[in-house]
PDB file of C-alpha atoms in Angstrom:
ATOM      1  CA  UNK A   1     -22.304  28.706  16.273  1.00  0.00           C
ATOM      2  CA  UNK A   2     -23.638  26.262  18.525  1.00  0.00           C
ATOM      3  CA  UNK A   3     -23.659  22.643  18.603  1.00  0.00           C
ATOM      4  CA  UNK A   4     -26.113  21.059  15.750  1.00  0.00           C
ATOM      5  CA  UNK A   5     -28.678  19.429  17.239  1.00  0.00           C
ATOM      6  CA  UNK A   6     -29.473  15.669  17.926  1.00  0.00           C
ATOM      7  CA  UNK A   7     -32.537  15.602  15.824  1.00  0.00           C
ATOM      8  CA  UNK A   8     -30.611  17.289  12.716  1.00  0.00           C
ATOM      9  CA  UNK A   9     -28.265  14.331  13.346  1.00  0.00           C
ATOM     10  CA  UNK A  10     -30.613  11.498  13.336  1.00  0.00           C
ATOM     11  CA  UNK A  11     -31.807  12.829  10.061  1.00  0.00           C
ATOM     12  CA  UNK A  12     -28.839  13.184   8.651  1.00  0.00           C
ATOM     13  CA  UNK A  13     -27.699   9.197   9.342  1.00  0.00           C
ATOM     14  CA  UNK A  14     -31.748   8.140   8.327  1.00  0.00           C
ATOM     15  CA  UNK A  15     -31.665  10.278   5.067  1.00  0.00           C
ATOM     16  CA  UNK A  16     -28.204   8.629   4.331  1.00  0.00           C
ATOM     17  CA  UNK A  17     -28.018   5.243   5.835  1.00  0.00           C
ATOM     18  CA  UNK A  18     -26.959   3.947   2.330  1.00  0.00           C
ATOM     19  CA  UNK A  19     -23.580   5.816   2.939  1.00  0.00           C
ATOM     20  CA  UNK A  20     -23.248   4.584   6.588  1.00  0.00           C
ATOM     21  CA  UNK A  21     -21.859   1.058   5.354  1.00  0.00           C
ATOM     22  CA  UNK A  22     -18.682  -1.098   6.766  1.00  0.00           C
ATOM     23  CA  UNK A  23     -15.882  -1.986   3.902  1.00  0.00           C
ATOM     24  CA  UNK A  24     -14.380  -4.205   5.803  1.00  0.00           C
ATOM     25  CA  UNK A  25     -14.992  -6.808   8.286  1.00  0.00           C
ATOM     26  CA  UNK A  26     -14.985  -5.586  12.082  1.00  0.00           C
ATOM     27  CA  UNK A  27     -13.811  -7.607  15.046  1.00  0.00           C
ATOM     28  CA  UNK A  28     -14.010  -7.306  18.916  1.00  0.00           C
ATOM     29  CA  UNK A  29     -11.475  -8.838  20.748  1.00  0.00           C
ATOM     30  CA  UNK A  30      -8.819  -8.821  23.551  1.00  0.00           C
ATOM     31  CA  UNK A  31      -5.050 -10.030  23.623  1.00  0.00           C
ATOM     32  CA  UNK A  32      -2.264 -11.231  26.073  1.00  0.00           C
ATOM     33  CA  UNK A  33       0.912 -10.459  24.980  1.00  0.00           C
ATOM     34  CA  UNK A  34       4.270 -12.413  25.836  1.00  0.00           C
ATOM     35  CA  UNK A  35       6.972  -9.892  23.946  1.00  0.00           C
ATOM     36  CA  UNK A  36       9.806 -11.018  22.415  1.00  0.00           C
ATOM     37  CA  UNK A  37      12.867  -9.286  23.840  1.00  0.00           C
ATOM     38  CA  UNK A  38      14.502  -8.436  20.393  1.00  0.00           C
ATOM     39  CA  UNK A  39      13.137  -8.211  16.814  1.00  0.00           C
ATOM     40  CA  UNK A  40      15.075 -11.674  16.354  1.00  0.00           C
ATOM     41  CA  UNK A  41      14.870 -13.614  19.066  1.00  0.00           C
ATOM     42  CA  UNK A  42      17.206 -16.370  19.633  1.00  0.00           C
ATOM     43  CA  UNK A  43      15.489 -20.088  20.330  1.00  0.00           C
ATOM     44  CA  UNK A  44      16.032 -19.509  23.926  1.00  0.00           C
ATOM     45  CA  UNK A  45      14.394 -16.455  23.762  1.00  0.00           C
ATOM     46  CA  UNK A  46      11.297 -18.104  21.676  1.00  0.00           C
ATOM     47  CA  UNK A  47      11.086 -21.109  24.123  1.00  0.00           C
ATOM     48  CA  UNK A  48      10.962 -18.948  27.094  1.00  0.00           C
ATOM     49  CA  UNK A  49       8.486 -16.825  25.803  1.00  0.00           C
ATOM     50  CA  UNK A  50       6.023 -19.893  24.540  1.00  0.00           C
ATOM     51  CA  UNK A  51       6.723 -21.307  27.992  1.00  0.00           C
ATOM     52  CA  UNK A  52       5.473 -17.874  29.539  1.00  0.00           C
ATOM     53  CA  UNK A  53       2.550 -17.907  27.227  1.00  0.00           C
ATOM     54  CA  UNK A  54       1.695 -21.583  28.022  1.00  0.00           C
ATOM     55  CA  UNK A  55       1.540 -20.639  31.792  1.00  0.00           C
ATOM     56  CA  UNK A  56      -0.786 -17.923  31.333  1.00  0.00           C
ATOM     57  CA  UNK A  57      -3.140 -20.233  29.169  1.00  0.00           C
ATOM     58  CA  UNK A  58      -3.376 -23.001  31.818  1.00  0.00           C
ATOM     59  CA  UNK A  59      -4.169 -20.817  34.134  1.00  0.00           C
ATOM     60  CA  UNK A  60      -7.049 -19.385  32.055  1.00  0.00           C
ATOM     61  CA  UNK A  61      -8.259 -22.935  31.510  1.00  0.00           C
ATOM     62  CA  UNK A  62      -7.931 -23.114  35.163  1.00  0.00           C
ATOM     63  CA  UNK A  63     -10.817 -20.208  35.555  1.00  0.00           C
ATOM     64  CA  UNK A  64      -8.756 -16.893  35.518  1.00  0.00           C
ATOM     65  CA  UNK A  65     -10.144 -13.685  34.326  1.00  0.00           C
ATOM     66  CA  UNK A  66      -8.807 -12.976  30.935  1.00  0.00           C
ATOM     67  CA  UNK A  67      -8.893  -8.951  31.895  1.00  0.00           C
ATOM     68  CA  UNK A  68      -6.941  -9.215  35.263  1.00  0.00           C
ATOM     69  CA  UNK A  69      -4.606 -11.586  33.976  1.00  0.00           C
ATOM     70  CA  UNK A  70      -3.997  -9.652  31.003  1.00  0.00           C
ATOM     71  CA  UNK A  71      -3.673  -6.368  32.980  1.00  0.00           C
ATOM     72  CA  UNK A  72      -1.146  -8.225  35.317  1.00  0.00           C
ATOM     73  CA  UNK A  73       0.998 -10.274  32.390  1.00  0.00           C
ATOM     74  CA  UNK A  74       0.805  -8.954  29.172  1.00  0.00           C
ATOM     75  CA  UNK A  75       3.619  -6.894  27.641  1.00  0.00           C
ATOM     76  CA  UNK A  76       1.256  -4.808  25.027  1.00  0.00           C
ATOM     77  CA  UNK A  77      -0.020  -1.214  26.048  1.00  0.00           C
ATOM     78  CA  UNK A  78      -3.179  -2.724  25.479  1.00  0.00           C
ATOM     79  CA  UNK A  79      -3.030  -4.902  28.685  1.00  0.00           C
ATOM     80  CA  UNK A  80      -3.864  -1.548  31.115  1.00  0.00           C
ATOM     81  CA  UNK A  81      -7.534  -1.860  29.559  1.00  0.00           C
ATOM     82  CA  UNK A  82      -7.680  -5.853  29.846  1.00  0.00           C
ATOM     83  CA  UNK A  83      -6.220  -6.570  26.850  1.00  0.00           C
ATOM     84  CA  UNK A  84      -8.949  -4.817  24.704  1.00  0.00           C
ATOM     85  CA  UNK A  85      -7.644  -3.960  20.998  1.00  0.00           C
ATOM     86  CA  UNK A  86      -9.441  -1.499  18.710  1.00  0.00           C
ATOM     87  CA  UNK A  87     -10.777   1.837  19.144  1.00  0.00           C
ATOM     88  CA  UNK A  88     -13.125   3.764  21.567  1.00  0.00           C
ATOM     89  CA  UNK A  89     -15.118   1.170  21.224  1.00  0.00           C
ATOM     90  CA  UNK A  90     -13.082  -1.953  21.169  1.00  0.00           C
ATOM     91  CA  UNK A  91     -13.190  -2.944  17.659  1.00  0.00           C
ATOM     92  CA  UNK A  92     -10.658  -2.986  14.567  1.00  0.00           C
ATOM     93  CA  UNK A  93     -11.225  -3.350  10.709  1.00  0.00           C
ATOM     94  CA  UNK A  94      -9.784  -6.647   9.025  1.00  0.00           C
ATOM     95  CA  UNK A  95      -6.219  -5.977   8.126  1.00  0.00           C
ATOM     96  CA  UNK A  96      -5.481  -3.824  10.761  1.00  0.00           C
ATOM     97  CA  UNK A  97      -3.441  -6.820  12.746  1.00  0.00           C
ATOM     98  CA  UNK A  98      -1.126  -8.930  11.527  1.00  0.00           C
ATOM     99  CA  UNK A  99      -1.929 -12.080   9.609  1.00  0.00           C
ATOM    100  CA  UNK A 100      -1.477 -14.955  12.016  1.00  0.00           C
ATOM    101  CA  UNK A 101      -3.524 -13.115  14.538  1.00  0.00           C
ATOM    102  CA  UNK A 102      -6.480 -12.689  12.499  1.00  0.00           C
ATOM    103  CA  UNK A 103      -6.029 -15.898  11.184  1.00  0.00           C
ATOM    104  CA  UNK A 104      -6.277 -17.798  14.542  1.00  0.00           C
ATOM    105  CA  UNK A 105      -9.509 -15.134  15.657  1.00  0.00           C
ATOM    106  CA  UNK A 106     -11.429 -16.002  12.699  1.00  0.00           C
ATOM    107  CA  UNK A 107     -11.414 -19.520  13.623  1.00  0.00           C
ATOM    108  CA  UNK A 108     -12.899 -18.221  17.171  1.00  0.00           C
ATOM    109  CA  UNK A 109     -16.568 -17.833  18.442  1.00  0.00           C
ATOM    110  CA  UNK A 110     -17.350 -15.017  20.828  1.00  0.00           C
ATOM    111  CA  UNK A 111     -15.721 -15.464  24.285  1.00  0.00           C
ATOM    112  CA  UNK A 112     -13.271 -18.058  22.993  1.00  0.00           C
ATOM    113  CA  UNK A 113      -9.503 -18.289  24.031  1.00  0.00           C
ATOM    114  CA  UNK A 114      -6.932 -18.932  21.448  1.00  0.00           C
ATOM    115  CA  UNK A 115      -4.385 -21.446  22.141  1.00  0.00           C
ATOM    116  CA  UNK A 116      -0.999 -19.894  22.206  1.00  0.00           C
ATOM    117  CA  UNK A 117      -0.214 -17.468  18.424  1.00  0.00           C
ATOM    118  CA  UNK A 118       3.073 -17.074  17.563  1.00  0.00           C
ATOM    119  CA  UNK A 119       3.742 -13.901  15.407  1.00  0.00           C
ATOM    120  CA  UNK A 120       6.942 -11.363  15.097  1.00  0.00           C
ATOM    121  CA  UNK A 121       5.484  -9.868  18.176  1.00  0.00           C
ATOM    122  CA  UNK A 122       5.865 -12.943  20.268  1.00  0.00           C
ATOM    123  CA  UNK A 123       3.062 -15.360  21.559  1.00  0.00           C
ATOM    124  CA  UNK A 124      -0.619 -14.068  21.888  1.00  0.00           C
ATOM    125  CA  UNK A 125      -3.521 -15.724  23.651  1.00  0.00           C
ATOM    126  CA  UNK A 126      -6.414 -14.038  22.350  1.00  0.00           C
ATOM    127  CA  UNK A 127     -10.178 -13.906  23.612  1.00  0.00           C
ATOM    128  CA  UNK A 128     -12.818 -13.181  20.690  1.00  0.00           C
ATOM    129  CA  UNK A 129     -15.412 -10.612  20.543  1.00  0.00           C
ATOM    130  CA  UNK A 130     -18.041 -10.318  18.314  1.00  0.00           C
ATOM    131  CA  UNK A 131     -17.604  -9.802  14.717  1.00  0.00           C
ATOM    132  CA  UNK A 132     -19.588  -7.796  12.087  1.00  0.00           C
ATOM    133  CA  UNK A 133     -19.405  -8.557   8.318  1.00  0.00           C
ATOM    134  CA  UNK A 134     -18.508  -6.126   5.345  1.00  0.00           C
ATOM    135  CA  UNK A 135     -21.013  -4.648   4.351  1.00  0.00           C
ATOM    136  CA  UNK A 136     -23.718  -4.284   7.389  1.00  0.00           C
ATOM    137  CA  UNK A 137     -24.761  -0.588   8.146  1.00  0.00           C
ATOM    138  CA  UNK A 138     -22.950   1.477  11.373  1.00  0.00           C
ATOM    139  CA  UNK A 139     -25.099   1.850  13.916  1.00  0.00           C
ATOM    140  CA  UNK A 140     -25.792   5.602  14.439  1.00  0.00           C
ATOM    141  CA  UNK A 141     -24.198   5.821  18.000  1.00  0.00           C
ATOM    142  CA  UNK A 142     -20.729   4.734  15.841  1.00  0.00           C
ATOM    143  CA  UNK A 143     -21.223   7.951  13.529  1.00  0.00           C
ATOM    144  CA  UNK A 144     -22.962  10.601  15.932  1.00  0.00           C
ATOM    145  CA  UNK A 145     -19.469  12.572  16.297  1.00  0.00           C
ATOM    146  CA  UNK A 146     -18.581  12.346  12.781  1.00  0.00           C
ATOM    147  CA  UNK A 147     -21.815  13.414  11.343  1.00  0.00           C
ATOM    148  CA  UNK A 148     -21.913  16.220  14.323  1.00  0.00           C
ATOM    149  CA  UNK A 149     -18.890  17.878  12.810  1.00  0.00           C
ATOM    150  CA  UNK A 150     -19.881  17.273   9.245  1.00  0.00           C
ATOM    151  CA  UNK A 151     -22.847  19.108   9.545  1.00  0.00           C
ATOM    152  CA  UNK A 152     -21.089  22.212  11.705  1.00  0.00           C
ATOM    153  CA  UNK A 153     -18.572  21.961   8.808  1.00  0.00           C
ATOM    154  CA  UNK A 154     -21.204  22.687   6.066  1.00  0.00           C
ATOM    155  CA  UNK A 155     -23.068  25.439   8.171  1.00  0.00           C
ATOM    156  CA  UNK A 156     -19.503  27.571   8.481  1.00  0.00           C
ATOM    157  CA  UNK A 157     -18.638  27.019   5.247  1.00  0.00           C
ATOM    158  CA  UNK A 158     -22.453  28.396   4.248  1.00  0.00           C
ATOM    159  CA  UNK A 159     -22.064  31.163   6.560  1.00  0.00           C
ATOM    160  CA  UNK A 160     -18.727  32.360   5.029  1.00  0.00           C
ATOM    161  CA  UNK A 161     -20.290  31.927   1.638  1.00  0.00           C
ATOM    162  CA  UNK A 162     -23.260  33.993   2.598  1.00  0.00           C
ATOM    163  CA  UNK A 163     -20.950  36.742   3.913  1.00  0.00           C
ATOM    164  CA  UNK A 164     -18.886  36.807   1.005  1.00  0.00           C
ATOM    165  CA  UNK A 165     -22.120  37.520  -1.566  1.00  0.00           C
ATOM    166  CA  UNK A 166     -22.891  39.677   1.420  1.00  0.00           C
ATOM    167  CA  UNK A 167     -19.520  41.844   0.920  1.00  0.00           C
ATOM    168  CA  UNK A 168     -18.894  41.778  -2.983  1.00  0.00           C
ATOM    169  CA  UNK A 169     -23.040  43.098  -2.850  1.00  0.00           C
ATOM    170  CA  UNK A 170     -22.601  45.717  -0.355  1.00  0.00           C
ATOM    171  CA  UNK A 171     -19.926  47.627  -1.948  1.00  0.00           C
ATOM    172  CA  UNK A 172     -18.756  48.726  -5.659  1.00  0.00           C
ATOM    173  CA  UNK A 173     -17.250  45.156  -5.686  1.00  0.00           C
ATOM    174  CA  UNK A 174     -13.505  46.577  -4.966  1.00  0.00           C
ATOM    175  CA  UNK A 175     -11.459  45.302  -2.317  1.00  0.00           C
ATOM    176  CA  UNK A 176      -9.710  48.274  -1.107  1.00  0.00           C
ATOM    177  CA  UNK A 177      -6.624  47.255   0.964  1.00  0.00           C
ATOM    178  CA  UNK A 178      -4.239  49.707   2.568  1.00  0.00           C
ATOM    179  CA  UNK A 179      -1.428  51.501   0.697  1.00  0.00           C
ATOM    180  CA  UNK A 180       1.652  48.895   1.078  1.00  0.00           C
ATOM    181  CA  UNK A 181       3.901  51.162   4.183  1.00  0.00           C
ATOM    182  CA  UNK A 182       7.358  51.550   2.551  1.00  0.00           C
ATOM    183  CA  UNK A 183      10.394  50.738   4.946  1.00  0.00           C
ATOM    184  CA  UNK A 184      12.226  54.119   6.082  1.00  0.00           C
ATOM    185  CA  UNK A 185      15.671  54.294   5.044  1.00  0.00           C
ATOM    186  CA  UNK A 186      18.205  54.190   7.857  1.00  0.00           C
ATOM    187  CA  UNK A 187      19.902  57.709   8.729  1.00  0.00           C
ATOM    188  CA  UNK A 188      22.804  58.300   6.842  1.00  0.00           C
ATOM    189  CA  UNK A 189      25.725  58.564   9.029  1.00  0.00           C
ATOM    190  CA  UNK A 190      26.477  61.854  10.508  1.00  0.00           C
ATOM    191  CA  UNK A 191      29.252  64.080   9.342  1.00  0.00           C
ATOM    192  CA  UNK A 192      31.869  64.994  10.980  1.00  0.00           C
ATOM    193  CA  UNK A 193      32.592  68.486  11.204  1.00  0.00           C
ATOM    194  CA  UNK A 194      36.339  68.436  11.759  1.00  0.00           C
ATOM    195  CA  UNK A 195      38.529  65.802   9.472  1.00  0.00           C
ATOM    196  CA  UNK A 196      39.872  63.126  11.324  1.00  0.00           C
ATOM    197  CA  UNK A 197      43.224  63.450  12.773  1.00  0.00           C
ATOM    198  CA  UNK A 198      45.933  61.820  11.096  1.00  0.00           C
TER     199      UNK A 198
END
């Protein structure tokens, strides 16, 4: 079965655009990430990290790319890619990070730098994206691969359908199976012609 085609997927999402509807807010946006070293860090530990973080923001107020700086300083996986949270395409559902982080974006517009977040992680500076209500439709480029294997879904389970009725019509409607092979018993040991010498 090949792939379904890209007009069968456009009418899929336009016959069912209703469906195609966010639950949650979405947000855009990328992070720098000054770790703390343990899970409780000591106040050493917390000043030298919000001393770290500080650094980093002055020099963003000072004109430095957010990406490259992120790529060069942060401690999250997230900084190989600039800092850029989310999924394939950069964005996250509300409730996916941790409170004081979504707290402080909220209060952000688009392209806005955080001051310095403190959370259990350690210190964020984060940059907002755009964000997209609850409730507003996903575009179709967002859905394409989803509805793709939906539909390829539905046609194999059709076509196994279809080749059951198929089966149960083109016979006396028994399933004939092999007769169940029974193990062969092992040899019984050989006897000895001669009894064994005492």
């Amino acid at each position: 079965m090949g792939p379904v085609p890209e007009e069968e997927i456009k009418k899929f999402y336009e016959d069912n655009k209703d469906k195609f509807v966010r639950d949650k807010a979405t947000f855009k946006a990328s992070h720098i990430l000054v770790k703390f070293p343990s899970d409780e860090p000591s106040e050493t530990e917390d000043a030298a990290a919000k001393e770290k973080i500080e650094g980093l923001k002055k020099q963003l107020d000072e004109g430095a790319d957010f990406a490259e700086l992120a790529k060069s300083s942060s401690d999250c996986p997230s900084g190989k890619l600039g800092g850029v949270l989310g999924d394939q395409n950069g964005e996250f559902e509300e409730g996916t990070m941790v409170p004081e982080f979504e707290e402080a974006l909220k209060k952000l517009n688009p392209g806005e730098i955080s001051a310095p977040v403190k959370t259990q992680f350690g210190y964020h500076l984060i940059k907002a994206g755009e964000s997209k209500p609850a409730g507003g439709t996903i575009p179709y480029e967002a859905m394409k691969d989803q509805i793709a294997q939906y539909l390829n879904n539905q046609k194999l389970a059709e076509g196994f359908v279809a080749k059951i009725e198929e089966l149960k019509t083109a016979g006396d409607g028994k399933i004939l199976l092999p007769e169940p092979q029974l193990p062969t018993p092992p040899a019984a040991p050989a006897q000895n012609a001669a009894p064994a010498a005492e």
